[in-house]
mmCIF file of C-alpha atoms in Angstrom:
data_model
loop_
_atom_site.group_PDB
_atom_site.id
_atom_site.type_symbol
_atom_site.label_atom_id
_atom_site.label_comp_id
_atom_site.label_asym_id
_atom_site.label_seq_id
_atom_site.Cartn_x
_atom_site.Cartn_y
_atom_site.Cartn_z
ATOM 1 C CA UNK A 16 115.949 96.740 104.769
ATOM 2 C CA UNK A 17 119.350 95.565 102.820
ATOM 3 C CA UNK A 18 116.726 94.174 99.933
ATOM 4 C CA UNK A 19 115.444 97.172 99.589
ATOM 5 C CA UNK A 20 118.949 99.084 99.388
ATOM 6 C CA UNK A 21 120.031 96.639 97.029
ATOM 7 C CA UNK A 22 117.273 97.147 94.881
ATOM 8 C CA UNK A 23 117.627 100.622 95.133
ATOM 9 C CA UNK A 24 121.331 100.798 94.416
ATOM 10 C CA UNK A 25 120.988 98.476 91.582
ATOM 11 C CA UNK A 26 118.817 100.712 89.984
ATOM 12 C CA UNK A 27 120.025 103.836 90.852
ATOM 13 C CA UNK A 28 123.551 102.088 88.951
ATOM 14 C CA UNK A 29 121.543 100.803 85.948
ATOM 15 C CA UNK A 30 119.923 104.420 85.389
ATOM 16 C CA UNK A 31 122.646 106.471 86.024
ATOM 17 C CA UNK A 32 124.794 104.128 83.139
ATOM 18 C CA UNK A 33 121.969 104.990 80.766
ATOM 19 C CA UNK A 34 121.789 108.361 81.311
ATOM 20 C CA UNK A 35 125.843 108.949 80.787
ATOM 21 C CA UNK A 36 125.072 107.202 77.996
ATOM 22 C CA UNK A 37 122.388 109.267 76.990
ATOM 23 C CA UNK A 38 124.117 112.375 77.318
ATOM 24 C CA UNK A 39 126.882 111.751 75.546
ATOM 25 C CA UNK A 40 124.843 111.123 72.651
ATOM 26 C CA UNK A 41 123.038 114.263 72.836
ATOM 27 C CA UNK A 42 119.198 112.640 74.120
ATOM 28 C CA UNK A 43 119.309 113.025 77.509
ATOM 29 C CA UNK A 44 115.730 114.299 77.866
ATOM 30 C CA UNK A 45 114.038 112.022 75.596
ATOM 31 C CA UNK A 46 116.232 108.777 77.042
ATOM 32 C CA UNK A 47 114.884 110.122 80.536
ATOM 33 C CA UNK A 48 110.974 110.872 79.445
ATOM 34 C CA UNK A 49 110.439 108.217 76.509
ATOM 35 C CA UNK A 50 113.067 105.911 76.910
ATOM 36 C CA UNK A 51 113.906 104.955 80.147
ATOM 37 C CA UNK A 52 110.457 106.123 82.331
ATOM 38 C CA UNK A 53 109.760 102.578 83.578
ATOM 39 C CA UNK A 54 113.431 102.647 85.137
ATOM 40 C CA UNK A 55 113.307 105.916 86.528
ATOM 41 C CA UNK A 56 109.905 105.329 87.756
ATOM 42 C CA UNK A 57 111.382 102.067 89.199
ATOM 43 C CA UNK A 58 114.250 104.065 90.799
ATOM 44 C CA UNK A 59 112.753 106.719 92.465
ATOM 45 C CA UNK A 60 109.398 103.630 94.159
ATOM 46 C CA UNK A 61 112.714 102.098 95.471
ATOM 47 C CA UNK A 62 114.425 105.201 96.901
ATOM 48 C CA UNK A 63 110.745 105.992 98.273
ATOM 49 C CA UNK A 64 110.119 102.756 99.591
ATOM 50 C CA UNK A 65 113.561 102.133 101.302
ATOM 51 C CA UNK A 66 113.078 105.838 102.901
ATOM 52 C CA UNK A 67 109.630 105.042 104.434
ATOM 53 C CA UNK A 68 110.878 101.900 105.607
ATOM 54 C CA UNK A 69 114.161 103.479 107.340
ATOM 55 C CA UNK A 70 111.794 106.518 108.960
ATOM 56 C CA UNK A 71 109.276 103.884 110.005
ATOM 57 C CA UNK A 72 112.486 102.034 111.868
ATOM 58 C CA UNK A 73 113.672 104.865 113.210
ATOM 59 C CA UNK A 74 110.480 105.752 114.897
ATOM 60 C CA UNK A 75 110.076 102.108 116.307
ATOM 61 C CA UNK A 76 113.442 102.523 117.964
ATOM 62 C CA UNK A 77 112.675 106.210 119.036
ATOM 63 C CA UNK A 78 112.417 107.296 122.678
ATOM 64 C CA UNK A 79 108.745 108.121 122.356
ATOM 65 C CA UNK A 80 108.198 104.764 121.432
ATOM 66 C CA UNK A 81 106.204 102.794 124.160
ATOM 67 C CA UNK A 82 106.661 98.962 124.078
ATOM 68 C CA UNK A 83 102.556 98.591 123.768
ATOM 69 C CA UNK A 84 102.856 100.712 120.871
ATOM 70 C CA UNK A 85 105.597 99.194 119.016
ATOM 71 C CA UNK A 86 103.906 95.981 119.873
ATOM 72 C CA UNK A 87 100.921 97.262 117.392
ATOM 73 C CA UNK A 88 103.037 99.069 115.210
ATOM 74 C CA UNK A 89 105.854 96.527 114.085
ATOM 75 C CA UNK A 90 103.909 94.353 112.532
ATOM 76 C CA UNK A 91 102.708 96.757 109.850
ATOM 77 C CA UNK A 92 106.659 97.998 109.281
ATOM 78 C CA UNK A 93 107.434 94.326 108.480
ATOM 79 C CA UNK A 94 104.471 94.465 106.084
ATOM 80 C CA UNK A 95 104.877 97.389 104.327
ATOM 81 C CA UNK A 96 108.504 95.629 103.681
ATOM 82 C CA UNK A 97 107.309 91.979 102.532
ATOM 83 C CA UNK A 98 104.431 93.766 100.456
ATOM 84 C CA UNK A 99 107.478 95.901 98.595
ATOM 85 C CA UNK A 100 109.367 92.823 98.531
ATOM 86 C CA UNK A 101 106.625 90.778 97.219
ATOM 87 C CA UNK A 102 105.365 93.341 94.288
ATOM 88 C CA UNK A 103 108.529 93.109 93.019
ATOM 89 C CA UNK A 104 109.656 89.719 93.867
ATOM 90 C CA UNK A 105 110.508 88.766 89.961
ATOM 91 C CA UNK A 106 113.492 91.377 90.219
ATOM 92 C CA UNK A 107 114.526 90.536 93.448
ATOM 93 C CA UNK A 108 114.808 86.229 92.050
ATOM 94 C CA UNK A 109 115.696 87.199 88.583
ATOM 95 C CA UNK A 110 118.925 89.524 90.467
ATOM 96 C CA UNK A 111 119.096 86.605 92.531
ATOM 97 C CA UNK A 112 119.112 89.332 95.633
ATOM 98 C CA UNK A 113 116.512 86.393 96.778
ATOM 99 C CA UNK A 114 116.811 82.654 96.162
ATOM 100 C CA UNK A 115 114.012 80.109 94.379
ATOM 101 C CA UNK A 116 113.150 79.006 97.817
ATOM 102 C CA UNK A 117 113.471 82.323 99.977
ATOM 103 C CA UNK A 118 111.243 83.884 97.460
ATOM 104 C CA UNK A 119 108.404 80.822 97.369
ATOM 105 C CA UNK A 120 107.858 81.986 101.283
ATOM 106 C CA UNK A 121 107.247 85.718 100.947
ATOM 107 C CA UNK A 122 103.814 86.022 99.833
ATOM 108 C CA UNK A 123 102.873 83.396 102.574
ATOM 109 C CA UNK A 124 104.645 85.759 105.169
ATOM 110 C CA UNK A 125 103.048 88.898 103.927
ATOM 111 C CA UNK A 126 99.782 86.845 104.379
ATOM 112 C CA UNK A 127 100.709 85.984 108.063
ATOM 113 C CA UNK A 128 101.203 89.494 108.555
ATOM 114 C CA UNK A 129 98.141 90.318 107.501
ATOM 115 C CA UNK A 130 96.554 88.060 109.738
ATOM 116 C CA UNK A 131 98.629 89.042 112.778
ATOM 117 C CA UNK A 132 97.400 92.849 112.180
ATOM 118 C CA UNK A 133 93.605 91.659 111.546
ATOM 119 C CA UNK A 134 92.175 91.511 115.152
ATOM 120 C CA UNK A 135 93.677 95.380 115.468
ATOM 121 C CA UNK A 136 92.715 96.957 112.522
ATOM 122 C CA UNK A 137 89.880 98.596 113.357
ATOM 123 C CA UNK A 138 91.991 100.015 116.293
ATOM 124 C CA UNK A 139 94.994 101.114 113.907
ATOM 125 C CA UNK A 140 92.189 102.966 111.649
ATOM 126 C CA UNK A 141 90.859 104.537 113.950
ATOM 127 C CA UNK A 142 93.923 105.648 115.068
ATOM 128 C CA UNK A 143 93.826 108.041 111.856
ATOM 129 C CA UNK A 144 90.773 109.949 113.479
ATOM 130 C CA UNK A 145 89.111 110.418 110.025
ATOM 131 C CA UNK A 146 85.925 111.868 110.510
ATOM 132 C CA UNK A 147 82.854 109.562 109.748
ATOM 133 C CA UNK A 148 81.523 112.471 107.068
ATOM 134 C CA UNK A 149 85.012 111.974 105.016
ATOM 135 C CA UNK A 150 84.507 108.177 104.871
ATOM 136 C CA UNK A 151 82.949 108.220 101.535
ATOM 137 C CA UNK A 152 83.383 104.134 100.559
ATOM 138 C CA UNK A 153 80.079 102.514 101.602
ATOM 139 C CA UNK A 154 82.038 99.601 102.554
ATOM 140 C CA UNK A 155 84.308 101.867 104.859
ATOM 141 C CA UNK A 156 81.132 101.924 107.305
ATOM 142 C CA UNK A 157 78.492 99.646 107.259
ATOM 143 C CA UNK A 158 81.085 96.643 105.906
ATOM 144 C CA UNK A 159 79.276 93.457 107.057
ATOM 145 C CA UNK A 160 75.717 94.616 106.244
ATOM 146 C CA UNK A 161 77.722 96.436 102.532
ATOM 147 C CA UNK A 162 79.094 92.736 102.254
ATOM 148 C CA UNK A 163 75.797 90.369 102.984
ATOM 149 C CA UNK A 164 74.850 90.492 99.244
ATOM 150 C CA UNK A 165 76.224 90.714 95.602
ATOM 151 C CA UNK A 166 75.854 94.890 95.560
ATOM 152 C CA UNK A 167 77.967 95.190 92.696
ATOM 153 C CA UNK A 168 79.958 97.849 94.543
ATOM 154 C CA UNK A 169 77.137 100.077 93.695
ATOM 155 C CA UNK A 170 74.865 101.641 96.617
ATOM 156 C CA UNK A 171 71.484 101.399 97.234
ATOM 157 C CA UNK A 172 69.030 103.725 99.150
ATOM 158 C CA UNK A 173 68.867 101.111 101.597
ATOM 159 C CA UNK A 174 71.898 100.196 101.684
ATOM 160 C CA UNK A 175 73.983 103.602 102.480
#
């Protein structure tokens, strides 16, 4: 969580500076659309991100919060935070927010994750209760007989 606020209020800093200086020279609008997009973009995925993260927290330590349940559900919080930290682990080394050696470890640790959540995923996505009729990915159903040959991602009549 303090990665992501620092990342957040870093940013927040860097495109408020450019901004003041953008008004005072008259191209606020253009600074903000043309100019600096890719930092207010940047800005406002961190803000987003940090906010999921703190709601998702918040629920884990709620009172309707079973321990079964945050069992399951804790694993994917710390994911949805290593696979922020890892998309954008060149800022986080390059602001040294994250040393050489802290940073080497993070995609392995998003990957343990991942593993940790496989034997429950079916469970978690079904959790979603999405019809079967609003599944429209062949691979969403069918996945190991969609995956026993090179389809191309295309389907087949016998292969729907």
């Amino acid at each position: 969580r303090k990665m992501m606020q620092v990342r957040e209020m870093r940013l927040l800093r860097q495109l408020s500076l450019v901004m003041r200086q953008a008004s005072a020279a008259g191209g606020f609008f253009d600074a903000w659309m043309k100019q600096q997009s890719d930092l207010v973009q940047a800005a406002a995925q961190a803000f987003a991100e940090r906010e999921v993260l703190e709601a998702c927290m918040r629920c884990l330590d709620g009172p309707a919060m079973t321990p079964g349940l945050r069992e399951l559900l804790s694993p994917l919080v710390a994911l949805f935070a290593a696979a922020a930290v890892e998309r954008e682990l060149a800022w986080y080394m390059a602001q040294e927010v994250v040393p050489t050696k802290v940073g080497r470890l993070v995609p392995d640790v998003a990957r343990q994750l991942v593993a940790s959540i496989a034997p429950n995923a079916q469970q978690l996505v079904a959790a979603f209760g999405i019809p079967d009729h609003l599944v429209a990915a062949p691979i969403a159903g069918q996945w190991e007989l969609y995956n026993t040959y090179d389809n191309q991602g295309e389907l087949t009549a016998d292969r729907q």
